[in-house]
mmCIF file of N, CA and C in Angstrom:
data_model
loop_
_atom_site.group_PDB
_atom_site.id
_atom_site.type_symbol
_atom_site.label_atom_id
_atom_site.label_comp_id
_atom_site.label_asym_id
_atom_site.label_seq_id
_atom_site.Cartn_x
_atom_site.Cartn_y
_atom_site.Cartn_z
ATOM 1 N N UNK L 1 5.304 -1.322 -6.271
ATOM 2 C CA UNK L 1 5.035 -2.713 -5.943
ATOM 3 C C UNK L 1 3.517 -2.923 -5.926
ATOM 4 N N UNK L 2 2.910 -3.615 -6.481
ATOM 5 C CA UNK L 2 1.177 -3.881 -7.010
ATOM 6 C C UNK L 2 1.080 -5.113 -5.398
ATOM 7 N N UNK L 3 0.009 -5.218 -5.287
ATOM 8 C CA UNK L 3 -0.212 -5.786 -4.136
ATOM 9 C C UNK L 3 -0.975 -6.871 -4.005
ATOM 10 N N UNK L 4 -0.680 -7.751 -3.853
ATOM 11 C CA UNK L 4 -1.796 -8.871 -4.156
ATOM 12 C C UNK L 4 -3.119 -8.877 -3.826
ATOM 13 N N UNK L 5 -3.979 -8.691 -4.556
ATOM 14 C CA UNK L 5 -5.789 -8.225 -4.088
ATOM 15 C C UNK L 5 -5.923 -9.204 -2.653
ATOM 16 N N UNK L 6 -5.236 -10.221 -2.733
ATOM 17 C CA UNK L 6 -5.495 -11.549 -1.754
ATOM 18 C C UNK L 6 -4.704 -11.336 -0.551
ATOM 19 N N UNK L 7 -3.802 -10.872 -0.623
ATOM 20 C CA UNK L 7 -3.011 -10.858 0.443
ATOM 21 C C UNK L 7 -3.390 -10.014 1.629
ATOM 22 N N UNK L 8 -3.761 -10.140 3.011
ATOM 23 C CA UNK L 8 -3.884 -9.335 4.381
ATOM 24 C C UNK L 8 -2.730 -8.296 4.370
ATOM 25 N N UNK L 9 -3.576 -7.373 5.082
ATOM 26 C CA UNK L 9 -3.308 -5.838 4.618
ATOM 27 C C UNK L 9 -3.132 -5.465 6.370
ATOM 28 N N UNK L 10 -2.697 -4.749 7.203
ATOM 29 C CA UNK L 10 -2.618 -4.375 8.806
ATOM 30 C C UNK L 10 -2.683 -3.105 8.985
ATOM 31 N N UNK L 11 -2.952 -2.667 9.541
ATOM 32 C CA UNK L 11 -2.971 -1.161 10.303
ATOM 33 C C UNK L 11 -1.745 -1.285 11.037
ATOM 34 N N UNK L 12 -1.411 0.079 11.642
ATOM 35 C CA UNK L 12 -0.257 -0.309 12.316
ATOM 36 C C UNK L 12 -0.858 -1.126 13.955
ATOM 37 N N UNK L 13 -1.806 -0.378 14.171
ATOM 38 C CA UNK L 13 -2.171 -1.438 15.585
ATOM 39 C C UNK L 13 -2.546 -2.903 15.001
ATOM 40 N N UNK L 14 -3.272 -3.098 13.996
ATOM 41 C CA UNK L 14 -3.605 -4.234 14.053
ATOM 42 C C UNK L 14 -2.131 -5.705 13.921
ATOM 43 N N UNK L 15 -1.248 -4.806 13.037
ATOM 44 C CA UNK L 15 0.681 -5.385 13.132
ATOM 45 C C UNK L 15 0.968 -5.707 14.422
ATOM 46 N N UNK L 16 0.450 -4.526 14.840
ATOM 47 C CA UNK L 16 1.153 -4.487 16.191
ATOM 48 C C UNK L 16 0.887 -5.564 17.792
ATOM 49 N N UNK L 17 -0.555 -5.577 17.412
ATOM 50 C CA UNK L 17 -1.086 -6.772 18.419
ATOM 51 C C UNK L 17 -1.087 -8.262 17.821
ATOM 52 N N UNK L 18 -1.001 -8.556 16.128
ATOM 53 C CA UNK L 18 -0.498 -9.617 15.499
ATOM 54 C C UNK L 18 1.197 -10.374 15.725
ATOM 55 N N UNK L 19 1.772 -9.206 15.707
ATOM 56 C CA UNK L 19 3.067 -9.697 16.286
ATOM 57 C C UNK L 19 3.394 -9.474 17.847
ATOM 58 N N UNK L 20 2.733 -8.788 18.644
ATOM 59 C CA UNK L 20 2.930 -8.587 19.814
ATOM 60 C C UNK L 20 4.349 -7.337 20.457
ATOM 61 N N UNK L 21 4.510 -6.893 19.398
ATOM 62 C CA UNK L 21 5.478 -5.764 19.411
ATOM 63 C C UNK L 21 4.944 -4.820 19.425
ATOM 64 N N UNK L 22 5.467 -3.333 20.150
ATOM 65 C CA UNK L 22 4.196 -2.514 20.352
ATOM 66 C C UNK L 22 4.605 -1.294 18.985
ATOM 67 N N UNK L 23 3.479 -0.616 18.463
ATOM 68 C CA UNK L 23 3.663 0.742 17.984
ATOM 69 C C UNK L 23 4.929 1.404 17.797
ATOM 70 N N UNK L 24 5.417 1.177 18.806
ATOM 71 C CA UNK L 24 6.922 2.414 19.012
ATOM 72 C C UNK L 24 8.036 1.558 18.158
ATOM 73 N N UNK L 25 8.047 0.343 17.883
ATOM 74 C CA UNK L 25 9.099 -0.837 17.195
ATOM 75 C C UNK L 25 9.010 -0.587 15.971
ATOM 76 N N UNK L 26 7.678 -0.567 15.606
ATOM 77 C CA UNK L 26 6.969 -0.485 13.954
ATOM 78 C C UNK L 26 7.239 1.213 13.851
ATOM 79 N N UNK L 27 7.252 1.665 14.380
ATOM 80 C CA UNK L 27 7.878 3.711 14.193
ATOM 81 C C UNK L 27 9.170 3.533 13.993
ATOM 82 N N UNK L 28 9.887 3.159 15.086
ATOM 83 C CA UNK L 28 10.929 3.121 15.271
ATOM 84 C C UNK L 28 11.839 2.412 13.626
ATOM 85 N N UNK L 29 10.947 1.277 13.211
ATOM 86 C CA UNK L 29 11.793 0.624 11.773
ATOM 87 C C UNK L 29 10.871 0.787 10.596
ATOM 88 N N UNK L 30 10.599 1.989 10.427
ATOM 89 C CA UNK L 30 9.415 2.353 9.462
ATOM 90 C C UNK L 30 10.289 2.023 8.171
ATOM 91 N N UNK L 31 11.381 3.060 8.120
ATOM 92 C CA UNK L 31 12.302 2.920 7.121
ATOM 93 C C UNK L 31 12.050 1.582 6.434
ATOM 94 N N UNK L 32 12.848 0.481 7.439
ATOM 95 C CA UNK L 32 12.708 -0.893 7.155
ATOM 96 C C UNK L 32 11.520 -1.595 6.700
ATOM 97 N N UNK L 33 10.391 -1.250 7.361
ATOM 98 C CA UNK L 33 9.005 -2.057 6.697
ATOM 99 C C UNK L 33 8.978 -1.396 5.303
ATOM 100 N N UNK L 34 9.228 0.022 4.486
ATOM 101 C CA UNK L 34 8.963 0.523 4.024
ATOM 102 C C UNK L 34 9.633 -0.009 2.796
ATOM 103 N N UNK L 35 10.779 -0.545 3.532
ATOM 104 C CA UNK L 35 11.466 -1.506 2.227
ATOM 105 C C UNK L 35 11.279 -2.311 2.153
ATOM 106 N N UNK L 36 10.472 -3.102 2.855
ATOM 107 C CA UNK L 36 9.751 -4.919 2.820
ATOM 108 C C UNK L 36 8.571 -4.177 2.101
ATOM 109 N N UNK L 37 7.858 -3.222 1.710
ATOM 110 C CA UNK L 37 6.556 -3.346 1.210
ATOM 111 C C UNK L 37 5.051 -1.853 1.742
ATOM 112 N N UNK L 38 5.458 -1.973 3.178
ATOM 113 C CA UNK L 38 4.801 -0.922 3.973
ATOM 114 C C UNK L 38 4.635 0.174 2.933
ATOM 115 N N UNK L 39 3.398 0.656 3.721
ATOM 116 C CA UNK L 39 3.567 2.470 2.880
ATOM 117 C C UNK L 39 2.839 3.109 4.065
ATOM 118 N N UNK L 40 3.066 4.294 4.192
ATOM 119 C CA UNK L 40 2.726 5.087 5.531
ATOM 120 C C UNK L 40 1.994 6.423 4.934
ATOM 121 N N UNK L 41 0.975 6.394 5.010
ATOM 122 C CA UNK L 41 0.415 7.819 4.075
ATOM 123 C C UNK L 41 -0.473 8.379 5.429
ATOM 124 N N UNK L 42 -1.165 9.633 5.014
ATOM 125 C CA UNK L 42 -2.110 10.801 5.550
ATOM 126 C C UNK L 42 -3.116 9.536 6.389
ATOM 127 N N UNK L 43 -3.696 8.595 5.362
ATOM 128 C CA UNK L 43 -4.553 7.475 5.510
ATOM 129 C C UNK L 43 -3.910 6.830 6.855
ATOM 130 N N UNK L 44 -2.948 6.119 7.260
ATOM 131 C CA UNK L 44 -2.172 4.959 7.932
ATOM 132 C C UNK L 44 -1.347 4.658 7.316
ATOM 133 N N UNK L 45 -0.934 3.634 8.085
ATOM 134 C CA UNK L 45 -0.159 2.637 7.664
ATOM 135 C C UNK L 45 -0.589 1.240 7.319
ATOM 136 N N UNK L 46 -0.272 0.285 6.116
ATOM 137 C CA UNK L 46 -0.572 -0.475 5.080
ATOM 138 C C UNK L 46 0.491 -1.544 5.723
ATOM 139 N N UNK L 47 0.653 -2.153 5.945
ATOM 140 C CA UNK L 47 1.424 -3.274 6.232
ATOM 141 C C UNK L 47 1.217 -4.624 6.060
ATOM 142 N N UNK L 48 1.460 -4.949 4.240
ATOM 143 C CA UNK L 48 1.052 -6.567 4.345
ATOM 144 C C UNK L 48 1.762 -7.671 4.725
ATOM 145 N N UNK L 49 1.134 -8.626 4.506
ATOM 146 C CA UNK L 49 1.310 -9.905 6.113
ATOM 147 C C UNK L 49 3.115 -10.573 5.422
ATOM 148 N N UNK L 50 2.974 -10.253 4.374
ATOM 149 C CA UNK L 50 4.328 -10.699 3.656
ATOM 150 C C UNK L 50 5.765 -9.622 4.304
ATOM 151 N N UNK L 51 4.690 -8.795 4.000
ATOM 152 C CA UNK L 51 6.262 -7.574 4.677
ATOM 153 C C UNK L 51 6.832 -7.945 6.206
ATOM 154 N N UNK L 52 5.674 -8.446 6.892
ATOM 155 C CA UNK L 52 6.083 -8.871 8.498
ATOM 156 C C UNK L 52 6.883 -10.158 8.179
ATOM 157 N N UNK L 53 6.497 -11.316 7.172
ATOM 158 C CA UNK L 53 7.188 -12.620 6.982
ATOM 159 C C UNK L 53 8.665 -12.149 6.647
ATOM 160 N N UNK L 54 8.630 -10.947 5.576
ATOM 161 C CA UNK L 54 10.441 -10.683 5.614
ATOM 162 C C UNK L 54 11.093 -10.704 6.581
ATOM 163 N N UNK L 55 10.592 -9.419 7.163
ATOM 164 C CA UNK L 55 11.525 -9.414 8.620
ATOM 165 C C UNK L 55 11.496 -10.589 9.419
ATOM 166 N N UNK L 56 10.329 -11.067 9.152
ATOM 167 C CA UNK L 56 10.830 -12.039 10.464
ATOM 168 C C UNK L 56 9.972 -12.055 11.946
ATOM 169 N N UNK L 57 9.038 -11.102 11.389
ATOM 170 C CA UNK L 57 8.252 -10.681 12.875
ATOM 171 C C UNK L 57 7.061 -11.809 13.107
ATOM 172 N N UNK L 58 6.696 -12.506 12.222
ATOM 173 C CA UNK L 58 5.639 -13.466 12.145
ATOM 174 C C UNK L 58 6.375 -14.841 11.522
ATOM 175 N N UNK L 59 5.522 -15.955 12.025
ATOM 176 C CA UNK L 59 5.333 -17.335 11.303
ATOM 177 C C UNK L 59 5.390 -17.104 9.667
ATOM 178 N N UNK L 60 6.273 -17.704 8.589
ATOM 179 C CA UNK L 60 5.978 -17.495 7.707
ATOM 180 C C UNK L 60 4.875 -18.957 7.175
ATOM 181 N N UNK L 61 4.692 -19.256 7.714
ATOM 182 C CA UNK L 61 3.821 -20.792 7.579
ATOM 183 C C UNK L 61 2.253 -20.247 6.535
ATOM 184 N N UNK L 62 1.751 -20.529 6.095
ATOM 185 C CA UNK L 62 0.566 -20.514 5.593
ATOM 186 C C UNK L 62 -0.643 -20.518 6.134
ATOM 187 N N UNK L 63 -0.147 -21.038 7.217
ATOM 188 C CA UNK L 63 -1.833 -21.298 7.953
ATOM 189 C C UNK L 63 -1.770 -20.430 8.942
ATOM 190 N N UNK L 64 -0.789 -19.779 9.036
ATOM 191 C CA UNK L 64 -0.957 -18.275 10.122
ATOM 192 C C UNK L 64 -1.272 -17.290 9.548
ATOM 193 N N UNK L 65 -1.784 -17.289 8.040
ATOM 194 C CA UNK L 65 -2.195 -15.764 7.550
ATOM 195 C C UNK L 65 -3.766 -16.090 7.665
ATOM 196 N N UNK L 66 -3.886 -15.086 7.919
ATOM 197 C CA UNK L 66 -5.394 -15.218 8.069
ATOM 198 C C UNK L 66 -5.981 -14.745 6.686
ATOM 199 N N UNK L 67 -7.284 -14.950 6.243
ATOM 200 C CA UNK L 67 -7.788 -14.583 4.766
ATOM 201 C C UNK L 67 -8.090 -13.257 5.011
ATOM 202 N N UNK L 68 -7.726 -12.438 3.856
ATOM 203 C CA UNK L 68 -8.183 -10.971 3.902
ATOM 204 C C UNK L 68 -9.906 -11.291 3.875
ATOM 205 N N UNK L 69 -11.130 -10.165 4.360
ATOM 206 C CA UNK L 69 -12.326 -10.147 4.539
ATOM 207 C C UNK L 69 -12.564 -9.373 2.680
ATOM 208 N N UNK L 70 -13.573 -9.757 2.446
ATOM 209 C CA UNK L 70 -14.501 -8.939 1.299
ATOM 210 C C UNK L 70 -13.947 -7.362 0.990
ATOM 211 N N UNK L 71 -14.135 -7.224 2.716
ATOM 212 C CA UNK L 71 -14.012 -5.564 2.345
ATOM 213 C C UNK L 71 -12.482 -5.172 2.303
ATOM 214 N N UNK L 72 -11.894 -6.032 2.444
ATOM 215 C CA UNK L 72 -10.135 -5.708 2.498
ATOM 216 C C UNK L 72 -9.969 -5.785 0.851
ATOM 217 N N UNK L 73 -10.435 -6.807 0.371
ATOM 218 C CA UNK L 73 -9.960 -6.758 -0.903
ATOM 219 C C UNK L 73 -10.708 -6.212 -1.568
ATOM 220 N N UNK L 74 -11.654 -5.756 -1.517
ATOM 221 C CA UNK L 74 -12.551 -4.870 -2.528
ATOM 222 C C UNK L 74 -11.521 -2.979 -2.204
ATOM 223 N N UNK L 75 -11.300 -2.796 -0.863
ATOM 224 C CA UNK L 75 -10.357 -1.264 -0.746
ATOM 225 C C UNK L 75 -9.046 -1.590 -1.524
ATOM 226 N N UNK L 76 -8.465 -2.805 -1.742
ATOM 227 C CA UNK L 76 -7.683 -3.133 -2.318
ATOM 228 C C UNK L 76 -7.668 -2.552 -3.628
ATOM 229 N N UNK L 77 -8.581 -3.021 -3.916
ATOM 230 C CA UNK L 77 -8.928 -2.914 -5.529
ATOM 231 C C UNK L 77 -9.209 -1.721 -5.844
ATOM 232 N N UNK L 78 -9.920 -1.160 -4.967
ATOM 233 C CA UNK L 78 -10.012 0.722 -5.369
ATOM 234 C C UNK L 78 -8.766 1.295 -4.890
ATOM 235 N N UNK L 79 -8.016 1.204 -4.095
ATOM 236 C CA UNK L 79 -6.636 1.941 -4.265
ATOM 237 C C UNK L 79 -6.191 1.916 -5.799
ATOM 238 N N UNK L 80 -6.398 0.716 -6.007
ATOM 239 C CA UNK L 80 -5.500 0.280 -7.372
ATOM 240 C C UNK L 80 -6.155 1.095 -8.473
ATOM 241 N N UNK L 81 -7.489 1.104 -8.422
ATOM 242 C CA UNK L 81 -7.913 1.779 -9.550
ATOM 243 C C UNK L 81 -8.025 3.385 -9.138
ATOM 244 N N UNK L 82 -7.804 3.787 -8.234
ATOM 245 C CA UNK L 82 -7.776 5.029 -7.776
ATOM 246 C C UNK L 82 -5.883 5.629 -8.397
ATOM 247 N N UNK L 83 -5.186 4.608 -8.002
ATOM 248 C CA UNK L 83 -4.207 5.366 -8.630
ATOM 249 C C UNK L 83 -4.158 5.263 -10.260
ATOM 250 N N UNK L 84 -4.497 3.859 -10.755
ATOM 251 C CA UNK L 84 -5.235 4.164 -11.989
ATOM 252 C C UNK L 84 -5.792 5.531 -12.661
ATOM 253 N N UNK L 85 -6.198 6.060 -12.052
ATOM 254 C CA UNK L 85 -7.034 7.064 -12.195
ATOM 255 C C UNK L 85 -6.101 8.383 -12.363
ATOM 256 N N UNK L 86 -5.502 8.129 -10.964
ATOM 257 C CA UNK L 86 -4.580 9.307 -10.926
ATOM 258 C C UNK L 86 -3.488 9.311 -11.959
ATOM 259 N N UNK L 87 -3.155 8.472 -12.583
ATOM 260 C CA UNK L 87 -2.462 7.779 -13.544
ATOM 261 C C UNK L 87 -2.170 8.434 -14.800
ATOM 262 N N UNK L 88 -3.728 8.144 -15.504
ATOM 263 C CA UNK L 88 -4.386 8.434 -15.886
ATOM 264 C C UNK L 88 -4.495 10.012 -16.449
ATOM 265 N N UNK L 89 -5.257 10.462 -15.367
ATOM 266 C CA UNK L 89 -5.623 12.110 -15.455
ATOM 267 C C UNK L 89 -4.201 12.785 -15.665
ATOM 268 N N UNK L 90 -2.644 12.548 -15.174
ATOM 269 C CA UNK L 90 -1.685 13.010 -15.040
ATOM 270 C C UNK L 90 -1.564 12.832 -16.855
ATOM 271 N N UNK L 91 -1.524 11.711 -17.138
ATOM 272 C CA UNK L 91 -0.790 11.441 -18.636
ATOM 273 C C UNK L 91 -1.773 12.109 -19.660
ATOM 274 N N UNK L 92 -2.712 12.838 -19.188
ATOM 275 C CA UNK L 92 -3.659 13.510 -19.806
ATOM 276 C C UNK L 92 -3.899 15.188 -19.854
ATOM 277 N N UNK L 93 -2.824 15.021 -18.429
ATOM 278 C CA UNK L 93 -3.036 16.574 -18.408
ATOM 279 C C UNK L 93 -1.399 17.127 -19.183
ATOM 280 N N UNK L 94 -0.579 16.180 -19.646
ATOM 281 C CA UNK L 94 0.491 16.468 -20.464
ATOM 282 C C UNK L 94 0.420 16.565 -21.808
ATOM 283 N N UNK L 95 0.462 18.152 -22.746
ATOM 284 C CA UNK L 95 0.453 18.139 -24.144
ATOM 285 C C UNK L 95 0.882 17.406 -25.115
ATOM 286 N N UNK L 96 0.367 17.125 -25.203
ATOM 287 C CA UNK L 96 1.044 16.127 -26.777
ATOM 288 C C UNK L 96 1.391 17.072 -28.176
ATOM 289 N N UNK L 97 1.652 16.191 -29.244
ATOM 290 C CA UNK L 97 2.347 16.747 -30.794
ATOM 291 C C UNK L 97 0.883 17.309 -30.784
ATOM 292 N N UNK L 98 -0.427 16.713 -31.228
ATOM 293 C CA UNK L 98 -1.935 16.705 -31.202
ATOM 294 C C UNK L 98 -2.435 17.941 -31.057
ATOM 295 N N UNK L 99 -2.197 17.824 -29.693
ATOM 296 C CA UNK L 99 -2.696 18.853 -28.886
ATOM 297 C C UNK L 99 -2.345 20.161 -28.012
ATOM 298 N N UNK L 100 -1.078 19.884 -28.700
ATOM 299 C CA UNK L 100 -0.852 21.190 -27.984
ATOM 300 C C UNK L 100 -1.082 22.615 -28.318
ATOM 301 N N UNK L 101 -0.786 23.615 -27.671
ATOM 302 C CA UNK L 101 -1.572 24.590 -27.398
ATOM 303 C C UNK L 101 -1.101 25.015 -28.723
ATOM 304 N N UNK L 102 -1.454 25.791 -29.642
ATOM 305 C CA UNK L 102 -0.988 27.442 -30.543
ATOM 306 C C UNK L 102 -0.912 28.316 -30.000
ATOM 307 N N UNK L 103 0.602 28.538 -30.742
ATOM 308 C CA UNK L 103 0.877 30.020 -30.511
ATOM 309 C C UNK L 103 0.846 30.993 -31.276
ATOM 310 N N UNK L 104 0.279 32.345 -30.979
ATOM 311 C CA UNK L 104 -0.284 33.034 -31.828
ATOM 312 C C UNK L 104 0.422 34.222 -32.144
#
């Protein structure tokens, strides 16, 4: 799922004091955010403002999202090109007709 550069992005505390539900709710239905959108890595947890509008945990109104900052959408954009990357290097490190090795 690609992510909208525009769209607000949450930590799990920052979810967590936005909707007023604590930490242990958002653990507790990880599964579930994870299928609205969430991703939970080494990094945190990613939780955009749309994935809370699924469930239901927030206003889906427009004027309750707040604008992502500069620096939200610029990390945005390097995730994206970071997996780009990783992308990338993978489809590169696979032999082709071209290039593959000789055998001798």
């Amino acid at each position: 799922m690609m992510m909208n550069l525009n769209e607000r992005v949450y930590s799990l505390r920052q979810a967590a004091d936005l909707t007023g539900f604590s930490q242990g709710k958002f653990r507790y239905n990880k599964d579930k955010l994870v299928a609205a959108g969430a991703t939970v890595s080494d990094e945190g947890w990613r939780i955009p403002h749309t994935t809370l509008q699924m469930l239901g945990w927030v206003d889906p109104s427009p004027s309750n999202v707040p604008a992502p900052s500069a620096l939200e959408i610029a990390e945005a954009r390097v995730r994206e090109l970071e997996a780009e990357v990783a992308a990338l290097r993978e489809e590169l490190s696979q032999p082709t007709g071209l290039f593959r090795r000789r055998r001798r």
